[in-house]
């Protein structure tokens, strides 16, 4: 764990020496020495931590010393920069100020030099311990051989866990088993086929594949079979030898004696030659961790006309995808057990198939909920409960309360911890620290992906790379954690952009444990707790109902001098948040991240915030702030400012001093109840184009005229842009500005609104001299939202081939201007949202159109009387929302062609259509037959007394 912190601090040290090293003067060499010494210890530390649980207290203490030294190094350098980098003014006044500052800071510089020297001595002493423990514990400086041994031990635990699941006669496996067997035995494909089973650790992938592999029908069909366990640290030559021995045993042939002395290439040739002569074969590669393994082993697997099969289990989606790329492939994503199967497995283990006693029912369900369908966890926890007295509910309650502690220790849940920890241990340091940071969220919290990624960036967990935006790199980290089955996406903002996510409860307990060991975050709910003895570095405030007087007394003795982040999560107690914030702003001069999202703050930003020299991330979204003072200009290092859903309508001229600002969000819904009517923006200073680092600007009020629209064209780094109150006469100037924004991915444009009647948006312009070319508009655009009247669709929209989502609100296009016509052949379009966008009587989705569309939402089209879906249109549509279409009296014609449709929502439709559907649910009715294939159909409406009602017409799956 300390290795993760050390890698992070080393990265920060390198950045510091590159960007601020000139301030150090003669101290630069001392800091470089510290960096180099810590770097030498990193490889050793990685291996030492693998042995930490079994190590003597002296080694554990040494690991703690390294971590503390890394943190203290960061503290000293941040304090140094805060003290000596403030005064960079120019001119006569600046010269005088620097002279007085230099005189005043002579003593301070001497104190910093003394601290760095003292730290250097500490590092030397720790380094001597490093060399001593290398010899004492047999740990190599490079961290190679011993680490493999440790990982192999951990790997054995994972295989034991598979056997544990097998012995328990896992329930819920019959259906996926039959499905996979059908994939193996398909006779219509006679070339090599790869079937990959992917999912998080503990789901029973190995058990499932083992049952398939040993099925009598599979054994008869494939006379030559082999099972190879790969693991994280397999020796490839040993693996090939094992495979050769299995194959020859299956084929009743002697194993070549010379394989012990063969090279990898020779071994692969033996495997390939054998398989080419063997006829049909089925080989399982269990527990594959690396794409490189598949890229190597595939050359030993011959293509043939026999219909050979490879099965592969992995936790990583990219491994599954890579194995299926060149051959025929099928990916089966392993899902957790259903609630019913989980309960059956739970009771089988504890009560030997009998039912759960009534007095234990409530606590048993709470404990089972923690397992979230993870078979390994259910078996381990039920094994623990099987030892308890069923007549003493307090013993079960004790297990419920102590599940997190059980996972930290050893015993019945040790296997669960080890198998879930395998995926964590396999991560590089930057992904480890990002995953650990998710411990800031409470159990079952709906984690906003965008907020999480922005916090990773603010905390400096994301490594900058040449030619890439920091946001793209951070989203790459997120995707990798999803790919490794460590984060689960639960909602999508638009096609390809995750909206919400979560962490499995038991994995979360392990993450919290590791985060606590690392002193990475300190979480308070306001309940009376003992604050950690170590320096608090990241303070997270959760929902609280505690006695605030008592908590206030506790915080008086807390030291926040080393605090880097103050983040509130959820609806916290206003008094608690204010007390903590006051304490933090009073003593935390090194604060870099301040996130008060959704809190009841004062209407003015506290003045103390503007003294935070290092502040990079300020999130006041959803607070009561109404005014931003001129002092905002003092935050020279600010990169992220979020004033979304606040009362702020104007920014001072001093905002232009924030030359590092990448993200600026200032907006609020026009109607708080829904977003059909767009957002208010902010009035910007006239020289807004001077903020050259801006990548996200949302939303800027351009009602003042063409001058501010022209300024937008200077912000060439913009990736997301929101514009409000665009005048018709400024449309041409906006088109000219958009031509400069070659990296733009998201564009929102709203015209001046007069109730429901928006002014016309006129964007049918091509900027000179490219008046005949569509390439003058951002081809990178992925999401386009136009809110306002359109006389016709802008011609350049038809050339946005990367578009994945389009929203048209209040466009009021005439019947002859069918909005579908120019969109139907977009190659990547996945989502369409129309609200008041069309005045015609009908819409037709033509055959061969909208091939990638997954979601369609049509709303507030009063004149729409009919819809038709031709066969071959919308082949992948999954969700169809029809809302407030009072003239639509029939279901869309051809709706039966939408065979992938999972959900149909009918909100506030005509009473005739509603009553017809609610009354006519007989299986032999025409309407029923047309929509019987749709798993979920929901009808929502207001009653006469304006109360909202909804009825499930039917739902074949779990209701949402």
Coordinates of C-alpha atoms in Angstrom, one line a residue, residues 517-903:
X517 CA -4.2 1.5 6.4
X518 CA -2.8 4.1 4.0
X519 CA -4.4 7.1 5.8
X520 CA -5.6 8.0 2.4
X521 CA -9.0 9.5 3.5
X522 CA -10.6 10.3 6.8
X523 CA -14.4 9.9 6.8
X524 CA -16.7 11.6 9.3
X525 CA -20.4 11.3 9.7
X526 CA -20.6 13.5 12.8
X527 CA -20.9 10.5 15.1
X528 CA -18.5 10.5 18.1
X529 CA -15.4 8.9 16.7
X530 CA -11.7 8.9 17.5
X531 CA -9.8 10.8 14.9
X532 CA -6.7 9.1 13.4
X533 CA -3.5 9.9 15.1
X534 CA -1.9 10.5 11.7
X535 CA -2.2 13.8 10.0
X536 CA -5.6 14.1 8.2
X537 CA -5.0 14.6 4.4
X538 CA -8.4 14.1 2.9
X539 CA -11.5 14.8 5.0
X540 CA -14.8 13.4 3.6
X541 CA -18.1 14.4 5.3
X542 CA -21.1 12.0 5.0
X543 CA -24.7 12.3 6.0
X544 CA -25.0 13.1 9.7
X545 CA -27.7 13.3 12.4
X546 CA -25.3 13.5 15.4
X547 CA -25.0 15.8 18.3
X548 CA -23.1 18.7 16.7
X549 CA -22.0 20.2 20.0
X550 CA -20.2 17.1 20.8
X551 CA -18.6 16.8 17.4
X552 CA -17.5 20.5 17.6
X553 CA -15.7 19.7 20.8
X554 CA -13.9 16.9 19.0
X555 CA -12.8 19.0 16.1
X556 CA -11.2 21.6 18.3
X557 CA -8.3 19.2 18.9
X558 CA -8.0 18.1 15.3
X559 CA -5.0 19.1 13.2
X560 CA -5.9 20.0 9.6
X561 CA -2.6 21.7 8.8
X562 CA -1.8 18.9 6.3
X563 CA -5.2 18.7 4.7
X564 CA -5.3 18.5 0.9
X565 CA -9.0 17.8 0.2
X566 CA -12.3 18.6 1.9
X567 CA -15.3 16.8 0.2
X568 CA -18.9 16.5 1.2
X569 CA -20.9 13.5 -0.1
X570 CA -24.7 13.3 0.1
X571 CA -26.9 15.6 2.1
X572 CA -24.8 16.4 5.1
X573 CA -25.9 18.1 8.3
X574 CA -25.6 21.9 7.5
X575 CA -24.3 22.8 11.0
X576 CA -21.7 20.0 10.9
X577 CA -20.5 21.0 7.4
X578 CA -20.2 24.7 8.4
X579 CA -18.3 23.9 11.6
X580 CA -15.8 21.6 9.8
X581 CA -15.5 24.0 6.8
X582 CA -14.7 26.9 9.2
X583 CA -12.0 24.8 11.0
X584 CA -10.6 23.7 7.7
X585 CA -10.4 27.2 6.2
X586 CA -8.8 28.5 9.4
X587 CA -5.9 26.0 9.4
X588 CA -5.6 24.3 6.0
X589 CA -3.2 26.4 3.9
X590 CA -2.3 23.5 1.6
X591 CA -5.9 22.6 0.5
X592 CA -6.1 21.7 -3.2
X593 CA -9.6 20.3 -3.4
X594 CA -12.8 21.9 -2.0
X595 CA -16.0 20.2 -3.0
X596 CA -19.2 21.3 -1.3
X597 CA -21.7 19.9 -3.8
X598 CA -25.3 20.2 -2.7
X599 CA -24.6 21.9 0.7
X600 CA -26.4 24.7 2.3
X601 CA -23.7 27.3 2.0
X602 CA -24.0 31.1 2.5
X603 CA -25.0 33.1 -0.5
X604 CA -21.5 34.5 -0.7
X605 CA -18.3 32.5 -1.0
X606 CA -16.4 32.6 2.3
X607 CA -13.4 35.0 1.9
X608 CA -11.0 32.5 3.5
X609 CA -11.3 30.4 0.3
X610 CA -9.4 33.0 -1.7
X611 CA -6.3 32.6 0.5
X612 CA -5.9 29.0 -0.5
X613 CA -2.9 29.4 -2.8
X614 CA -2.8 25.8 -3.9
X615 CA -6.5 25.4 -4.6
X616 CA -7.1 23.7 -7.9
X617 CA -10.6 22.4 -7.7
X618 CA -13.6 24.4 -6.3
X619 CA -17.0 22.7 -6.7
X620 CA -20.0 24.7 -5.3
X621 CA -22.6 22.9 -7.5
X622 CA -26.1 23.0 -6.0
X623 CA -25.2 25.4 -3.2
X624 CA -26.9 28.7 -2.4
X625 CA -24.1 30.9 -3.7
X626 CA -25.3 33.9 -5.7
X627 CA -22.3 36.1 -6.2
X628 CA -18.6 35.6 -7.0
X629 CA -16.3 38.3 -5.5
X630 CA -13.4 39.9 -7.3
X631 CA -11.1 38.0 -4.9
X632 CA -11.6 35.0 -7.2
X633 CA -8.6 36.3 -9.2
X634 CA -6.3 35.4 -6.3
X635 CA -6.7 31.6 -7.0
X636 CA -4.0 31.5 -9.6
X637 CA -3.8 27.7 -9.7
X638 CA -7.5 27.1 -10.0
X639 CA -8.3 24.6 -12.8
X640 CA -11.8 23.6 -12.0
X641 CA -14.7 25.9 -11.0
X642 CA -18.3 24.5 -10.8
X643 CA -21.1 26.9 -10.0
X644 CA -23.8 24.8 -11.6
X645 CA -27.3 25.0 -10.1
X646 CA -26.4 28.1 -8.1
X647 CA -27.8 31.7 -8.3
X648 CA -24.7 33.1 -10.0
X649 CA -25.6 35.0 -13.2
X650 CA -22.4 37.1 -13.7
X651 CA -18.7 36.7 -13.3
X652 CA -16.3 39.5 -12.4
X653 CA -13.5 40.7 -14.7
X654 CA -11.0 39.1 -12.3
X655 CA -11.9 35.6 -13.6
X656 CA -9.6 36.4 -16.5
X657 CA -6.6 36.1 -14.2
X658 CA -7.2 32.3 -13.8
X659 CA -5.0 31.3 -16.7
X660 CA -4.9 27.6 -15.7
X661 CA -8.7 27.3 -15.6
X662 CA -9.8 24.3 -17.7
X663 CA -13.4 23.8 -16.5
X664 CA -15.9 26.6 -15.9
X665 CA -19.5 25.6 -15.2
X666 CA -22.1 28.2 -14.4
X667 CA -25.7 27.3 -15.1
X668 CA -29.2 26.8 -13.6
X669 CA -32.4 25.3 -15.0
X670 CA -35.0 27.8 -16.2
X671 CA -37.6 25.5 -14.7
X672 CA -36.4 23.6 -11.6
X673 CA -38.9 20.8 -12.1
X674 CA -37.5 19.6 -15.4
X675 CA -35.0 20.7 -18.1
X676 CA -37.3 21.0 -21.1
X677 CA -36.9 24.8 -21.0
X678 CA -33.1 24.8 -21.0
X679 CA -30.7 26.7 -18.6
X680 CA -29.7 30.1 -17.5
X681 CA -26.1 31.0 -18.2
X682 CA -23.7 33.6 -17.0
X683 CA -22.7 37.0 -18.4
X684 CA -19.0 36.9 -19.1
X685 CA -16.4 39.7 -19.2
X686 CA -15.9 41.1 -22.6
X687 CA -12.4 39.5 -23.0
X688 CA -13.5 36.0 -22.2
X689 CA -11.4 34.7 -25.1
X690 CA -8.3 35.3 -22.9
X691 CA -9.0 32.1 -20.9
X692 CA -7.0 30.0 -23.4
X693 CA -6.8 26.9 -21.2
X694 CA -10.5 26.4 -21.1
X695 CA -11.7 23.0 -22.2
X696 CA -15.3 23.1 -20.8
X697 CA -17.4 26.2 -20.8
X698 CA -21.1 25.7 -19.8
X699 CA -23.1 27.9 -20.1
X700 CA -22.3 31.4 -21.4
X701 CA -25.0 34.0 -21.9
X702 CA -24.4 35.7 -25.3
X703 CA -27.4 38.0 -25.3
X704 CA -25.0 41.0 -25.1
X705 CA -24.2 40.6 -28.8
X706 CA -21.7 39.4 -31.4
X707 CA -18.6 40.6 -29.6
X708 CA -18.9 37.8 -26.9
X709 CA -19.8 35.3 -29.6
X710 CA -16.6 36.2 -31.4
X711 CA -14.6 35.7 -28.2
X712 CA -15.7 32.1 -28.1
X713 CA -13.8 31.4 -31.3
X714 CA -10.5 32.2 -29.5
X715 CA -11.1 29.3 -27.0
X716 CA -9.6 26.7 -29.3
X717 CA -9.1 24.1 -26.6
X718 CA -12.8 23.8 -25.9
X719 CA -14.2 20.2 -25.8
X720 CA -17.6 21.1 -24.4
X721 CA -19.5 24.4 -25.0
X722 CA -22.9 25.6 -23.7
X723 CA -24.5 28.8 -25.0
X724 CA -27.7 30.4 -23.9
X725 CA -29.7 33.4 -25.2
X726 CA -28.3 33.3 -28.7
X727 CA -29.9 36.0 -30.9
X728 CA -30.9 35.2 -34.4
X729 CA -28.6 37.8 -35.9
X730 CA -25.5 36.3 -34.1
X731 CA -25.9 32.9 -35.8
X732 CA -23.5 33.6 -38.5
X733 CA -20.8 34.8 -36.1
X734 CA -21.3 31.7 -34.0
X735 CA -20.8 29.5 -37.0
X736 CA -17.6 31.3 -37.7
X737 CA -16.4 30.8 -34.1
X738 CA -17.4 27.1 -34.1
X739 CA -15.1 26.6 -37.1
X740 CA -12.1 27.3 -34.9
X741 CA -13.1 24.7 -32.2
X742 CA -11.6 21.6 -33.8
X743 CA -11.7 19.6 -30.6
X744 CA -15.3 20.3 -29.7
X745 CA -17.2 17.1 -28.6
X746 CA -20.3 18.5 -26.9
X747 CA -22.3 21.6 -28.1
X748 CA -25.4 23.0 -26.5
X749 CA -27.1 26.1 -28.1
X750 CA -30.2 27.8 -26.8
X751 CA -31.9 30.8 -28.2
X752 CA -33.5 33.7 -26.3
X753 CA -36.7 32.2 -24.8
X754 CA -40.1 33.9 -24.4
X755 CA -42.0 31.3 -22.5
X756 CA -42.4 28.3 -24.8
X757 CA -41.7 30.5 -27.8
X758 CA -38.0 30.6 -28.5
X759 CA -36.4 32.9 -30.9
X760 CA -35.2 31.3 -34.1
X761 CA -31.7 29.7 -34.1
X762 CA -30.1 30.5 -37.5
X763 CA -27.1 28.3 -37.9
X764 CA -27.3 27.8 -41.7
X765 CA -24.0 29.5 -42.4
X766 CA -20.6 28.4 -43.5
X767 CA -17.7 30.7 -42.5
X768 CA -15.6 32.1 -45.3
X769 CA -13.5 31.2 -47.1
X770 CA -14.8 27.6 -46.7
X771 CA -18.4 28.4 -47.7
X772 CA -18.6 25.3 -49.9
X773 CA -17.1 22.9 -47.4
X774 CA -18.7 21.2 -44.4
X775 CA -15.3 20.4 -42.9
X776 CA -15.2 23.9 -41.4
X777 CA -17.4 22.6 -38.6
X778 CA -16.1 20.4 -35.7
X779 CA -16.1 16.8 -37.1
X780 CA -15.3 15.6 -33.5
X781 CA -18.8 16.6 -32.3
X782 CA -20.4 13.7 -30.4
X783 CA -23.4 15.4 -28.7
X784 CA -25.5 18.2 -30.2
X785 CA -28.4 19.9 -28.3
X786 CA -30.3 22.7 -30.0
X787 CA -33.0 24.5 -27.9
X788 CA -35.0 27.0 -29.9
X789 CA -36.9 27.4 -33.1
X790 CA -35.4 26.1 -36.4
X791 CA -36.7 27.2 -39.8
X792 CA -34.8 24.1 -41.1
X793 CA -32.1 21.8 -39.9
X794 CA -28.6 23.3 -40.4
X795 CA -27.0 21.7 -43.4
X796 CA -23.8 21.0 -41.7
X797 CA -25.5 18.7 -39.2
X798 CA -25.7 16.1 -41.9
X799 CA -21.9 15.9 -42.0
X800 CA -21.4 15.1 -38.3
X801 CA -20.7 11.4 -38.7
X802 CA -19.3 11.0 -35.2
X803 CA -22.5 12.2 -33.5
X804 CA -23.9 9.7 -30.9
X805 CA -26.7 11.9 -29.4
X806 CA -28.9 14.7 -30.7
X807 CA -31.5 16.7 -28.9
X808 CA -33.9 19.1 -30.6
X809 CA -36.1 21.1 -28.1
X810 CA -38.8 23.4 -29.3
X811 CA -37.5 23.4 -32.9
X812 CA -41.1 23.4 -34.2
X813 CA -40.0 22.2 -37.6
X814 CA -42.8 22.2 -40.2
X815 CA -44.2 19.0 -41.7
X816 CA -42.1 19.3 -44.8
X817 CA -38.9 19.6 -42.7
X818 CA -38.8 16.0 -41.4
X819 CA -36.0 15.9 -38.8
X820 CA -35.4 12.2 -39.3
X821 CA -34.5 12.6 -43.0
X822 CA -31.0 13.9 -42.4
X823 CA -30.2 11.7 -39.4
X824 CA -31.3 8.2 -40.5
X825 CA -27.9 7.1 -41.9
X826 CA -25.6 8.5 -39.2
X827 CA -23.2 5.6 -38.5
X828 CA -22.8 6.2 -34.7
X829 CA -26.1 7.8 -33.6
X830 CA -27.3 6.0 -30.5
X831 CA -29.8 8.4 -28.9
X832 CA -32.4 10.9 -30.1
X833 CA -34.4 13.2 -27.9
X834 CA -37.1 15.4 -29.5
X835 CA -39.2 17.8 -27.4
X836 CA -41.6 20.0 -29.3
X837 CA -39.4 19.7 -32.3
X838 CA -41.8 18.8 -35.1
X839 CA -45.2 20.1 -36.1
X840 CA -46.0 17.4 -38.7
X841 CA -48.8 14.8 -38.4
X842 CA -46.6 11.7 -38.9
X843 CA -43.1 10.2 -38.6
X844 CA -41.8 7.3 -40.6
X845 CA -38.7 5.3 -39.7
X846 CA -37.6 3.9 -43.0
X847 CA -36.0 0.5 -43.7
X848 CA -32.2 0.5 -43.3
X849 CA -32.3 3.7 -41.2
X850 CA -31.0 4.3 -37.7
X851 CA -28.9 1.1 -37.5
X852 CA -27.2 2.0 -34.2
X853 CA -30.0 3.8 -32.4
X854 CA -30.7 2.4 -28.9
X855 CA -32.9 5.1 -27.3
X856 CA -35.6 7.3 -28.8
X857 CA -37.6 9.8 -26.8
X858 CA -40.4 11.8 -28.4
X859 CA -42.2 14.4 -26.3
X860 CA -44.6 17.3 -26.5
X861 CA -45.6 17.0 -30.2
X862 CA -49.2 18.0 -30.1
X863 CA -49.9 17.4 -33.8
X864 CA -48.3 13.9 -34.1
X865 CA -51.1 11.5 -35.2
X866 CA -49.2 8.5 -36.5
X867 CA -45.9 6.8 -36.4
X868 CA -44.6 4.0 -38.7
X869 CA -41.6 1.7 -38.3
X870 CA -40.7 -0.2 -41.5
X871 CA -39.2 -3.6 -41.2
X872 CA -35.4 -3.2 -41.1
X873 CA -35.5 0.2 -39.3
X874 CA -34.2 0.7 -35.8
X875 CA -32.9 -2.9 -35.5
X876 CA -31.1 -2.2 -32.2
X877 CA -33.6 0.1 -30.4
X878 CA -33.8 -0.9 -26.7
X879 CA -35.8 2.0 -25.2
X880 CA -38.8 3.9 -26.6
X881 CA -40.3 6.8 -24.6
X882 CA -43.5 8.4 -26.0
X883 CA -44.6 11.3 -23.8
X884 CA -47.3 14.0 -24.1
X885 CA -48.4 13.1 -27.6
X886 CA -52.1 13.9 -27.2
X887 CA -53.0 13.3 -30.9
X888 CA -51.4 9.8 -31.1
X889 CA -54.3 7.4 -30.7
X890 CA -52.7 4.2 -31.9
X891 CA -49.4 2.4 -31.1
X892 CA -46.7 2.9 -33.7
X893 CA -47.4 0.8 -36.8
X894 CA -44.7 -1.8 -37.2
X895 CA -43.7 -1.8 -33.5
X896 CA -43.6 -5.6 -33.8
X897 CA -40.5 -5.2 -35.9
X898 CA -38.5 -3.7 -33.0
X899 CA -37.3 -7.1 -31.8
X900 CA -34.6 -5.7 -29.5
X901 CA -36.9 -3.4 -27.7
X902 CA -36.6 -3.9 -23.9
X903 CA -38.8 -1.1 -22.6

